[in-house]
Amino acid sequence: MLSVIKIGGNVIDNPQALHQFLADFAALPSPKILVHGGGKIATQIAKRLGIETVMVEGRRITDKAMLEVVTMVYGGLVNKQLVATLQALSCNAIGLTGADGGVIRSQKRAVANIDYGFVGDVEEVNNTLIQHFLTANLVPIFAPLTFDKEGNMLNTNADTQAQEVAVAMSVAMEVNLVYCFEKNGVLLNADDDDSVIPTLTPTQFAQYKADGIINKGMIPKLDNAFKALSTGVKRVTICHASQLREAIEQGNAGTVLML
Amino acid sequence: MLSVIKIGGNVIDNPQALHQFLADFAALPSPKILVHGGGKIATQIAKRLGIETVMVEGRRITDKAMLEVVTMVYGGLVNKQLVATLQALSCNAIGLTGADGGVIRSQKRAVANIDYGFVGDVEEVNNTLIQHFLTANLVPIFAPLTFDKEGNMLNTNADTQAQEVAVAMSVAMEVNLVYCFEKNGVLLNADDDDSVIPTLTPTQFAQYKADGIINKGMIPKLDNAFKALSTGVKRVTICHASQLREAIEQGNAGTVLML
């Protein structure tokens, strides 16, 4: 079974938590793939470069200057530091953006009410190439960046990118998708880390949304997660980064999605 | 025959020259590999971030802050923009640092008279993995960065990296190494672009050095180039970036090295 792991930006920002997570990831059996978020460092570096960060509904507006920042920070600084750290942990990591080998091609998002700028919606994942990397005992580490046919890099949501990679790979093999972040799972009460919902169906999700119990950024995350489960991924878990090995080895960490 | 092409920083800094070069590179027959330099953009971004650039004998002192800058700029911004542009030119580029797949491992340079900081001297090139990429019809695009076993990224001279890759690949196939830069070749008179030395032997090189005709940055470049030729590379050319196709297709551009 292939493990596709998404690690969120908040964990990237915490060196101690990140190092423990990477040690756990390195210890997982192959085949495995990591998709990482960006973290606050892009915003910090943009600020130091005098570039203003504009967020709309939790999403970064990516003009030309911000695209250069996220290409540098996600594709260079964060991705290569993860790769070098994993190499030192004897995990044969290879850092990739969607542009590399043309592995994840997107379309620049059309302007509707909001112009998100250089933001990509995934159109095509080359699962044959990813399979080729896995067969060579490589461990793909994806930055949240894709590209289009016009030669643009495109800022891409890491949750969505993980879901798209997991679904594309599920055509050829069983896939276990784990979203790791800084909370213990989907919570009944955002202020109570012990209020984890152990299993979640689409019907329950709809009810929790209607009741306002699940809200904000958790909604698009769960939309991505349920989409993966309904389009071929065998198992989807949302859990704390420190629960990665439990999630993979025992399958009972955090919130497990069910159809 | 495998073409290993090095493109220098001055060409990277000139958008028009760079685009023409990339179009020429995309049009070359495969298999082929590109190794790119850094360009002035790392210095510019370091300056905007308030990080001072210190050069000793033309080499960048790479402390921790500068390592983050070159990892971002070379491994992220420059490398991914090259990859995305080449993808749009139908060249199936894959951006790599030495850390990716552990393909080029270095040792952090020991401190002698000067502490260069996080600078790597290449120890091992995994030519089997590079061959694996070439067999998959991928075109490796190397940033001038390698890594060590301790989890550090290391700033690495692109001329040397190109030579090391070319020599490692020459074990399995004939290799044509071309150093492209902003001059027409090795010049008899640095101020006269038409004074290209068409062929150069080690004896002539020694004489030109003794006479002060070849000096400064051209000396380490030629040291690298002759080392490649004497350790297995079939052909080595130093020429203008605009002469790439002539150099590969006709073999008579710029300065051709001879043993």
Short mmCIF file of C-alpha atoms in Angstrom, two decimals:
data_model
loop_
_atom_site.label_atom_id
_atom_site.label_comp_id
_atom_site.label_asym_id
_atom_site.label_seq_id
_atom_site.Cartn_x
_atom_site.Cartn_y
_atom_site.Cartn_z
CA MET A 1 0.00 0.00 0.00
CA LEU A 2 1.20 3.50 -0.89
CA SER A 3 1.17 6.13 1.87
CA VAL A 4 0.50 9.71 0.74
CA ILE A 5 1.15 12.08 3.63
CA LYS A 6 0.29 15.76 3.75
CA ILE A 7 2.12 17.86 6.33
CA GLY A 8 0.75 21.28 7.15
CA GLY A 9 2.45 24.62 7.37
CA ASN A 10 2.11 24.96 11.14
CA VAL A 11 4.27 21.87 11.64
CA ILE A 12 6.81 23.15 9.09
CA ASP A 13 7.11 26.30 11.25
CA ASN A 14 7.99 24.32 14.41
CA PRO A 15 11.54 22.90 14.10
CA GLN A 16 11.17 20.38 16.94
CA ALA A 17 7.79 19.04 15.80
CA LEU A 18 9.04 18.97 12.23
CA HIS A 19 12.12 16.96 13.06
CA GLN A 20 10.09 14.37 14.98
CA PHE A 21 7.62 14.18 12.10
CA LEU A 22 10.43 13.67 9.56
CA ALA A 23 11.99 10.93 11.71
CA ASP A 24 8.60 9.18 11.84
CA PHE A 25 8.10 9.66 8.09
CA ALA A 26 11.58 8.29 7.36
CA ALA A 27 10.75 5.20 9.45
CA LEU A 28 7.55 4.39 7.51
CA PRO A 29 7.76 1.53 5.02
CA SER A 30 7.95 2.50 1.33
CA PRO A 31 6.35 3.30 -1.04
CA LYS A 32 5.48 6.72 0.35
CA ILE A 33 5.01 10.30 -0.80
CA LEU A 34 5.06 13.56 1.16
CA VAL A 35 3.21 16.73 0.18
CA HIS A 36 4.15 19.75 2.26
CA GLY A 37 2.48 23.06 2.90
CA GLY A 38 4.20 26.39 2.98
CA GLY A 39 4.17 27.72 6.49
CA LYS A 40 4.53 31.28 7.66
CA ILE A 41 8.04 31.67 6.30
CA ALA A 42 6.79 32.82 2.88
CA THR A 43 4.88 35.63 4.58
CA GLN A 44 7.92 36.53 6.71
CA ILE A 45 10.29 36.61 3.75
CA ALA A 46 7.79 38.55 1.64
CA LYS A 47 7.58 41.12 4.43
CA ARG A 48 11.38 41.40 4.63
CA LEU A 49 11.42 41.91 0.83
CA GLY A 50 8.80 44.65 1.15
CA ILE A 51 6.09 42.57 -0.53
CA GLU A 52 2.65 42.75 1.07
CA THR A 53 0.78 39.51 1.76
CA VAL A 54 -2.92 39.63 0.92
CA MET A 55 -5.12 36.75 2.07
CA VAL A 56 -8.75 36.29 0.99
CA GLU A 57 -10.72 33.59 2.83
CA GLY A 58 -7.48 32.04 4.05
CA ARG A 59 -6.02 31.89 0.53
CA ARG A 60 -2.95 33.83 -0.56
CA ILE A 61 -3.33 36.27 -3.46
CA THR A 62 -0.36 35.42 -5.67
CA ASP A 63 0.73 38.29 -7.90
CA LYS A 64 4.00 38.11 -9.86
CA ALA A 65 6.13 39.24 -6.90
CA MET A 66 4.43 36.83 -4.49
CA LEU A 67 4.80 33.99 -7.03
CA GLU A 68 8.56 34.56 -6.95
CA VAL A 69 8.49 34.41 -3.15
CA VAL A 70 6.52 31.15 -2.94
CA THR A 71 8.60 29.60 -5.74
CA MET A 72 11.75 30.45 -3.76
CA VAL A 73 10.45 29.54 -0.35
CA TYR A 74 8.26 26.48 -1.02
CA GLY A 75 10.23 25.09 -4.00
CA GLY A 76 13.68 26.04 -2.71
CA LEU A 77 14.10 26.71 0.97
CA VAL A 78 11.41 24.50 2.55
CA ASN A 79 11.52 21.67 0.00
CA LYS A 80 15.30 21.31 -0.09
CA GLN A 81 15.68 21.54 3.69
CA LEU A 82 13.13 18.72 4.04
CA VAL A 83 14.97 16.68 1.39
CA ALA A 84 18.41 17.20 2.96
CA THR A 85 17.06 16.33 6.42
CA LEU A 86 15.35 13.17 5.12
CA GLN A 87 18.52 12.14 3.25
CA ALA A 88 20.39 12.37 6.56
CA LEU A 89 17.67 10.10 8.03
CA SER A 90 18.40 7.52 5.29
CA CYS A 91 15.18 8.31 3.41
CA ASN A 92 15.92 8.67 -0.31
CA ALA A 93 13.88 11.83 -0.78
CA ILE A 94 13.56 13.68 -4.09
CA GLY A 95 12.10 17.18 -4.02
CA LEU A 96 9.62 17.99 -6.75
CA THR A 97 7.24 20.69 -7.87
CA GLY A 98 4.54 19.89 -10.37
CA ALA A 99 6.75 21.39 -13.10
CA ASP A 100 9.51 18.81 -12.60
CA GLY A 101 9.08 16.16 -15.23
CA GLY A 102 5.73 17.86 -15.92
CA VAL A 103 4.37 15.64 -13.16
CA ILE A 104 1.43 17.82 -12.00
CA ARG A 105 0.00 20.21 -14.56
CA SER A 106 -2.52 22.85 -13.57
CA GLN A 107 -4.64 25.55 -15.11
CA LYS A 108 -4.24 29.10 -13.84
CA ARG A 109 -7.44 29.83 -11.96
CA ALA A 110 -9.88 31.90 -13.99
CA VAL A 111 -10.82 35.25 -12.47
CA ALA A 112 -14.37 35.14 -11.10
CA ASN A 113 -15.14 37.44 -8.15
CA ILE A 114 -11.58 37.34 -6.89
CA ASP A 115 -8.34 37.36 -8.90
CA TYR A 116 -6.14 34.93 -7.00
CA GLY A 117 -3.31 35.57 -9.48
CA PHE A 118 -0.83 32.78 -10.19
CA VAL A 119 -2.80 30.03 -8.48
CA GLY A 120 -3.24 26.64 -10.09
CA ASP A 121 -6.10 24.15 -10.14
CA VAL A 122 -4.72 20.69 -10.84
CA GLU A 123 -5.66 19.25 -14.22
CA GLU A 124 -3.42 16.22 -14.70
CA VAL A 125 -1.11 14.09 -12.55
CA ASN A 126 1.41 11.87 -14.38
CA ASN A 127 1.03 8.77 -12.21
CA THR A 128 3.29 6.75 -14.53
CA LEU A 129 6.20 9.08 -13.75
CA ILE A 130 5.48 8.97 -10.00
CA GLN A 131 5.35 5.16 -10.23
CA HIS A 132 8.72 5.31 -12.04
CA PHE A 133 10.21 7.29 -9.13
CA LEU A 134 8.78 4.86 -6.57
CA THR A 135 10.17 1.88 -8.51
CA ALA A 136 13.60 3.53 -8.34
CA ASN A 137 13.20 3.59 -4.52
CA LEU A 138 12.83 7.36 -4.50
CA VAL A 139 10.50 9.12 -2.05
CA PRO A 140 8.81 12.10 -3.76
CA ILE A 141 8.56 15.23 -1.60
CA PHE A 142 6.14 17.65 -3.28
CA ALA A 143 6.19 21.40 -2.75
CA PRO A 144 2.77 23.06 -3.13
CA LEU A 145 3.58 24.38 -6.60
CA THR A 146 2.46 23.27 -10.04
CA PHE A 147 2.84 24.75 -13.56
CA ASP A 148 0.91 25.42 -16.73
CA LYS A 149 1.72 24.94 -20.40
CA GLU A 150 2.56 28.64 -20.79
CA GLY A 151 5.69 28.31 -18.64
CA ASN A 152 4.23 29.70 -15.40
CA MET A 153 4.83 28.24 -11.98
CA LEU A 154 1.52 28.24 -10.04
CA ASN A 155 0.89 28.40 -6.31
CA THR A 156 -1.23 25.37 -5.40
CA ASN A 157 -3.14 24.35 -2.29
CA ALA A 158 -1.23 21.51 -0.65
CA ASP A 159 -4.37 19.71 0.64
CA THR A 160 -5.77 19.61 -2.88
CA GLN A 161 -2.43 18.58 -4.36
CA ALA A 162 -2.19 15.67 -1.88
CA GLN A 163 -5.72 14.57 -2.79
CA GLU A 164 -5.00 14.78 -6.54
CA VAL A 165 -1.76 12.78 -6.18
CA ALA A 166 -3.47 10.16 -3.99
CA VAL A 167 -6.40 9.74 -6.40
CA ALA A 168 -4.11 9.51 -9.46
CA MET A 169 -1.97 6.84 -7.77
CA SER A 170 -5.04 4.86 -6.65
CA VAL A 171 -5.59 3.76 -10.25
CA ALA A 172 -2.55 1.46 -9.93
CA MET A 173 -2.30 0.64 -6.21
CA GLU A 174 -4.05 0.90 -2.85
CA VAL A 175 -3.48 4.33 -1.31
CA ASN A 176 -3.60 5.43 2.32
CA LEU A 177 -3.91 9.24 2.53
CA VAL A 178 -3.06 10.93 5.85
CA TYR A 179 -3.50 14.65 6.47
CA CYS A 180 -1.16 15.59 9.34
CA PHE A 181 -1.55 18.92 11.10
CA GLU A 182 -1.29 20.58 14.51
CA LYS A 183 -4.61 19.29 15.91
CA ASN A 184 -5.57 15.80 17.07
CA GLY A 185 -8.14 15.36 14.32
CA VAL A 186 -11.52 16.84 13.48
CA LEU A 187 -12.75 18.29 16.78
CA LEU A 188 -16.28 18.62 18.17
CA ASN A 189 -15.03 21.63 20.11
CA ALA A 190 -12.17 23.61 18.59
CA ASP A 191 -10.95 24.53 22.09
CA ASP A 192 -10.85 20.94 23.37
CA ASP A 193 -8.03 18.85 21.92
CA ASP A 194 -9.64 15.72 23.38
CA SER A 195 -12.93 16.16 21.51
CA VAL A 196 -11.76 14.25 18.44
CA ILE A 197 -14.45 12.76 16.23
CA PRO A 198 -13.03 9.24 15.67
CA THR A 199 -14.93 8.47 12.44
CA LEU A 200 -16.80 10.74 10.08
CA THR A 201 -19.24 10.00 7.24
CA PRO A 202 -20.43 12.52 4.60
CA THR A 203 -23.86 12.62 6.30
CA GLN A 204 -22.31 13.43 9.68
CA PHE A 205 -20.04 16.02 8.01
CA ALA A 206 -23.11 17.73 6.46
CA GLN A 207 -24.84 17.78 9.85
CA TYR A 208 -21.77 19.14 11.70
CA LYS A 209 -21.43 21.84 9.04
CA ALA A 210 -25.12 22.77 9.37
CA ASP A 211 -24.69 22.95 13.15
CA GLY A 212 -21.60 25.16 12.83
CA ILE A 213 -19.47 22.58 14.67
CA ILE A 214 -17.20 22.09 11.67
CA ASN A 215 -16.31 25.41 10.08
CA LYS A 216 -13.64 27.64 8.54
CA GLY A 217 -10.54 25.96 7.09
CA MET A 218 -11.68 22.50 8.17
CA ILE A 219 -14.44 22.55 5.54
CA PRO A 220 -12.23 22.69 2.40
CA LYS A 221 -9.83 20.21 4.07
CA LEU A 222 -12.67 17.73 4.58
CA ASP A 223 -14.06 18.42 1.09
CA ASN A 224 -10.65 17.39 -0.30
CA ALA A 225 -10.45 14.39 2.01
CA PHE A 226 -13.93 13.07 1.13
CA LYS A 227 -13.27 13.65 -2.57
CA ALA A 228 -10.17 11.43 -2.27
CA LEU A 229 -12.17 8.70 -0.49
CA SER A 230 -15.01 8.78 -3.02
CA THR A 231 -12.71 8.66 -6.06
CA GLY A 232 -10.49 5.69 -5.31
CA VAL A 233 -8.33 6.30 -2.23
CA LYS A 234 -8.68 3.35 0.16
CA ARG A 235 -8.31 5.15 3.49
CA VAL A 236 -8.22 8.80 4.58
CA THR A 237 -7.16 9.97 8.05
CA ILE A 238 -6.88 13.47 9.53
CA CYS A 239 -4.61 13.50 12.58
CA HIS A 240 -1.89 15.23 14.56
CA ALA A 241 1.59 15.17 12.99
CA SER A 242 2.83 13.24 16.04
CA GLN A 243 0.32 10.44 15.27
CA LEU A 244 1.67 9.62 11.79
CA ARG A 245 2.98 6.16 12.64
CA GLU A 246 -0.20 5.21 14.53
CA ALA A 247 -2.28 6.39 11.57
CA ILE A 248 -0.30 4.26 9.10
CA GLU A 249 0.54 1.25 11.24
CA GLN A 250 -2.65 0.87 13.30
CA GLY A 251 -5.14 2.92 11.32
CA ASN A 252 -6.85 4.34 14.41
CA ALA A 253 -5.36 7.81 14.88
CA GLY A 254 -7.26 11.08 14.70
CA THR A 255 -10.37 11.13 12.53
CA VAL A 256 -10.87 8.33 10.02
CA LEU A 257 -13.22 9.15 7.14
CA MET A 258 -15.84 6.62 6.06
CA LEU A 259 -18.22 6.62 3.13
CA MET B 1 26.29 11.02 -27.11
CA LEU B 2 25.24 12.81 -23.92
CA SER B 3 25.45 16.62 -23.88
CA VAL B 4 26.26 18.20 -20.51
CA ILE B 5 25.78 21.96 -20.75
CA LYS B 6 26.80 24.53 -18.16
CA ILE B 7 25.13 27.94 -18.38
CA GLY B 8 26.67 30.80 -16.47
CA GLY B 9 25.13 33.32 -14.14
CA ASN B 10 25.56 36.29 -16.48
CA VAL B 11 23.29 34.64 -19.04
CA ILE B 12 20.75 33.78 -16.31
CA ASP B 13 20.64 37.52 -15.49
CA ASN B 14 19.74 38.52 -19.07
CA PRO B 15 16.12 37.48 -19.82
CA GLN B 16 16.42 37.82 -23.60
CA ALA B 17 19.72 35.91 -23.87
CA LEU B 18 18.40 33.31 -21.45
CA HIS B 19 15.24 32.69 -23.43
CA GLN B 20 17.19 32.23 -26.67
CA PHE B 21 19.58 29.88 -24.89
CA LEU B 22 16.70 27.82 -23.46
CA ALA B 23 15.06 27.57 -26.88
CA ASP B 24 18.38 26.33 -28.32
CA PHE B 25 18.82 23.89 -25.43
CA ALA B 26 15.26 22.58 -25.86
CA ALA B 27 16.00 21.96 -29.55
CA LEU B 28 19.10 19.83 -28.89
CA PRO B 29 18.72 16.09 -29.26
CA SER B 30 18.50 14.06 -26.03
CA PRO B 31 20.09 12.80 -23.86
CA LYS B 32 21.13 16.11 -22.32
CA ILE B 33 21.74 17.70 -18.93
CA LEU B 34 21.88 21.36 -17.90
CA VAL B 35 23.87 22.72 -14.95
CA HIS B 36 23.10 26.34 -14.17
CA GLY B 37 24.95 28.99 -12.22
CA GLY B 38 23.38 31.40 -9.83
CA GLY B 39 23.56 34.88 -11.24
CA LYS B 40 23.36 38.18 -9.46
CA ILE B 41 19.84 37.61 -8.19
CA ALA B 42 21.08 35.84 -5.02
CA THR B 43 23.16 38.91 -4.18
CA GLN B 44 20.21 41.23 -4.93
CA ILE B 45 17.78 39.22 -2.80
CA ALA B 46 20.32 38.89 0.02
CA LYS B 47 20.69 42.67 -0.03
CA ARG B 48 16.92 43.20 0.13
CA LEU B 49 16.83 40.78 3.08
CA GLY B 50 19.58 42.75 4.82
CA ILE B 51 22.17 39.98 4.40
CA GLU B 52 25.62 41.10 3.37
CA THR B 53 27.36 39.32 0.50
CA VAL B 54 31.06 38.62 1.09
CA MET B 55 33.14 37.39 -1.84
CA VAL B 56 36.72 36.12 -1.51
CA GLU B 57 38.59 35.51 -4.78
CA GLY B 58 35.30 35.49 -6.66
CA ARG B 59 33.77 32.89 -4.34
CA ARG B 60 30.77 33.56 -2.13
CA ILE B 61 31.21 33.10 1.62
CA THR B 62 28.16 31.04 2.57
CA ASP B 63 27.17 31.43 6.21
CA LYS B 64 23.85 30.04 7.48
CA ALA B 65 21.83 33.07 6.33
CA MET B 66 23.48 33.09 2.90
CA LEU B 67 22.92 29.33 2.57
CA GLU B 68 19.18 29.95 3.01
CA VAL B 69 19.34 32.62 0.30
CA VAL B 70 21.16 30.45 -2.26
CA THR B 71 18.95 27.44 -1.43
CA MET B 72 15.89 29.62 -2.10
CA VAL B 73 17.22 31.43 -5.13
CA TYR B 74 19.22 28.74 -6.93
CA GLY B 75 17.15 25.71 -5.90
CA GLY B 76 13.77 27.46 -6.01
CA LEU B 77 13.46 30.62 -8.04
CA VAL B 78 16.07 30.13 -10.77
CA ASN B 79 15.79 26.35 -11.09
CA LYS B 80 11.98 26.22 -11.21
CA GLN B 81 11.70 29.15 -13.62
CA LEU B 82 14.12 27.35 -15.95
CA VAL B 83 12.14 24.11 -15.60
CA ALA B 84 8.76 25.78 -16.24
CA THR B 85 10.13 27.64 -19.27
CA LEU B 86 11.67 24.46 -20.69
CA GLN B 87 8.44 22.54 -20.12
CA ALA B 88 6.62 25.20 -22.18
CA LEU B 89 9.28 24.60 -24.89
CA SER B 90 8.37 20.86 -24.86
CA CYS B 91 11.58 19.88 -23.07
CA ASN B 92 10.78 17.45 -20.25
CA ALA B 93 12.97 19.17 -17.66
CA ILE B 94 13.30 17.99 -14.06
CA GLY B 95 14.91 20.37 -11.58
CA LEU B 96 17.38 18.83 -9.18
CA THR B 97 19.86 19.75 -6.50
CA GLY B 98 22.46 17.24 -5.42
CA ALA B 99 20.27 16.38 -2.42
CA ASP B 100 17.41 15.12 -4.58
CA GLY B 101 17.66 11.35 -4.72
CA GLY B 102 21.07 11.87 -3.08
CA VAL B 103 22.39 12.30 -6.60
CA ILE B 104 25.45 14.50 -5.87
CA ARG B 105 26.94 14.20 -2.40
CA SER B 106 29.60 16.62 -1.20
CA GLN B 107 31.78 17.24 1.78
CA LYS B 108 31.58 20.61 3.50
CA ARG B 109 34.86 22.30 2.67
CA ALA B 110 37.36 22.15 5.53
CA VAL B 111 38.46 25.49 6.92
CA ALA B 112 42.03 26.28 5.85
CA ASN B 113 42.96 29.94 5.48
CA ILE B 114 39.41 30.97 4.61
CA ASP B 115 36.15 29.67 6.06
CA TYR B 116 33.89 29.49 3.01
CA GLY B 117 31.05 28.24 5.21
CA PHE B 118 28.42 25.93 3.74
CA VAL B 119 30.31 25.21 0.53
CA GLY B 120 30.54 21.70 -0.85
CA ASP B 121 33.28 19.84 -2.68
CA VAL B 122 31.74 17.01 -4.69
CA GLU B 123 32.54 13.52 -3.45
CA GLU B 124 30.15 11.22 -5.28
CA VAL B 125 27.80 11.43 -8.26
CA ASN B 126 25.15 8.70 -8.57
CA ASN B 127 25.42 8.16 -12.33
CA THR B 128 23.03 5.19 -12.17
CA LEU B 129 20.24 7.48 -10.96
CA ILE B 130 21.04 10.11 -13.61
CA GLN B 131 20.96 7.34 -16.24
CA HIS B 132 17.60 6.27 -14.81
CA PHE B 133 16.25 9.81 -15.33
CA LEU B 134 17.62 9.96 -18.89
CA THR B 135 16.05 6.58 -19.71
CA ALA B 136 12.70 7.99 -18.55
CA ASN B 137 13.18 10.80 -21.13
CA LEU B 138 13.73 13.36 -18.40
CA VAL B 139 16.20 16.23 -18.83
CA PRO B 140 17.98 16.94 -15.53
CA ILE B 141 18.41 20.65 -14.72
CA PHE B 142 20.91 20.96 -11.88
CA ALA B 143 21.04 23.92 -9.50
CA PRO B 144 24.54 24.62 -8.09
CA LEU B 145 23.71 23.01 -4.75
CA THR B 146 24.71 19.70 -3.22
CA PHE B 147 24.33 18.17 0.26
CA ASP B 148 26.22 16.22 2.89
CA LYS B 149 25.32 13.26 5.07
CA GLU B 150 24.64 15.54 8.04
CA GLY B 151 21.53 17.04 6.39
CA ASN B 152 23.13 20.27 5.15
CA MET B 153 22.53 21.80 1.77
CA LEU B 154 25.86 23.06 0.38
CA ASN B 155 26.58 25.86 -2.07
CA THR B 156 28.58 24.36 -4.93
CA ASN B 157 30.52 25.83 -7.84
CA ALA B 158 28.50 25.19 -11.00
CA ASP B 159 31.57 24.75 -13.26
CA THR B 160 32.90 22.04 -10.96
CA GLN B 161 29.49 20.42 -10.62
CA ALA B 162 29.16 20.25 -14.43
CA GLN B 163 32.61 18.67 -14.68
CA GLU B 164 31.83 16.12 -11.96
CA VAL B 165 28.52 15.15 -13.60
CA ALA B 166 30.15 14.89 -17.04
CA VAL B 167 33.00 12.71 -15.75
CA ALA B 168 30.64 10.43 -13.78
CA MET B 169 28.42 9.93 -16.85
CA SER B 170 31.42 9.27 -19.11
CA VAL B 171 31.83 5.85 -17.47
CA ALA B 172 28.71 4.66 -19.29
CA MET B 173 28.50 6.82 -22.43
CA GLU B 174 30.32 9.37 -24.59
CA VAL B 175 29.95 12.85 -23.11
CA ASN B 176 30.19 16.24 -24.80
CA LEU B 177 30.68 18.99 -22.18
CA VAL B 178 29.98 22.60 -23.18
CA TYR B 179 30.60 25.58 -20.91
CA CYS B 180 28.37 28.42 -22.15
CA PHE B 181 28.94 31.95 -20.94
CA GLU B 182 28.83 35.59 -22.04
CA LYS B 183 32.11 35.57 -24.00
CA ASN B 184 32.94 33.99 -27.36
CA GLY B 185 35.42 31.55 -25.84
CA VAL B 186 38.85 31.79 -24.25
CA LEU B 187 40.20 35.14 -25.48
CA LEU B 188 43.78 36.19 -26.26
CA ASN B 189 42.71 39.72 -25.37
CA ALA B 190 39.92 40.12 -22.83
CA ASP B 191 38.81 43.35 -24.53
CA ASP B 192 38.56 41.84 -28.02
CA ASP B 193 35.63 39.49 -28.51
CA ASP B 194 37.10 38.34 -31.81
CA SER B 195 40.38 37.12 -30.27
CA VAL B 196 39.05 33.62 -29.54
CA ILE B 197 41.65 30.88 -29.16
CA PRO B 198 40.07 28.14 -31.33
CA THR B 199 41.84 25.19 -29.73
CA LEU B 200 43.77 24.91 -26.49
CA THR B 201 46.11 22.22 -25.13
CA PRO B 202 47.35 21.96 -21.51
CA THR B 203 50.81 23.09 -22.68
CA GLN B 204 49.38 26.18 -24.36
CA PHE B 205 47.20 26.84 -21.29
CA ALA B 206 50.28 26.73 -19.05
CA GLN B 207 52.11 29.15 -21.36
CA TYR B 208 49.14 31.57 -21.56
CA LYS B 209 48.87 31.50 -17.75
CA ALA B 210 52.61 32.20 -17.40
CA ASP B 211 52.26 35.11 -19.84
CA GLY B 212 49.26 36.51 -17.93
CA ILE B 213 47.07 36.21 -21.04
CA ILE B 214 44.70 33.79 -19.31
CA ASN B 215 43.93 34.94 -15.79
CA LYS B 216 41.33 35.47 -13.05
CA GLY B 217 38.12 33.41 -13.23
CA MET B 218 39.14 31.78 -16.50
CA ILE B 219 41.85 29.76 -14.72
CA PRO B 220 39.58 27.66 -12.44
CA LYS B 221 37.12 27.32 -15.34
CA LEU B 222 39.86 25.86 -17.55
CA ASP B 223 41.20 23.73 -14.69
CA ASN B 224 37.72 22.17 -14.43
CA ALA B 225 37.45 21.82 -18.19
CA PHE B 226 40.84 20.11 -18.62
CA LYS B 227 40.12 17.85 -15.66
CA ALA B 228 36.94 16.68 -17.42
CA LEU B 229 38.84 16.02 -20.66
CA SER B 230 41.62 14.12 -18.94
CA THR B 231 39.26 11.92 -16.90
CA GLY B 232 36.93 10.54 -19.52
CA VAL B 233 34.87 13.30 -21.16
CA LYS B 234 35.12 13.02 -24.96
CA ARG B 235 34.92 16.68 -25.90
CA VAL B 236 35.01 19.97 -23.98
CA THR B 237 34.08 23.37 -25.47
CA ILE B 238 33.98 26.84 -23.94
CA CYS B 239 31.78 29.20 -25.95
CA HIS B 240 29.18 31.94 -26.00
CA ALA B 241 25.68 30.93 -24.90
CA SER B 242 24.40 31.88 -28.37
CA GLN B 243 26.77 29.30 -29.92
CA LEU B 244 25.33 26.27 -28.12
CA ARG B 245 23.88 24.59 -31.19
CA GLU B 246 27.05 25.17 -33.25
CA ALA B 247 29.11 23.72 -30.41
CA ILE B 248 27.00 20.56 -30.24
CA GLU B 249 26.06 20.11 -33.88
CA GLN B 250 29.27 21.20 -35.64
CA GLY B 251 31.82 21.04 -32.84
CA ASN B 252 33.65 24.18 -33.94
CA ALA B 253 32.32 26.96 -31.68
CA GLY B 254 34.37 28.97 -29.20
CA THR B 255 37.42 27.28 -27.75
CA VAL B 256 37.74 23.50 -28.09
CA LEU B 257 40.05 21.85 -25.57
CA MET B 258 42.56 19.22 -26.74
CA LEU B 259 44.87 16.95 -24.81
#
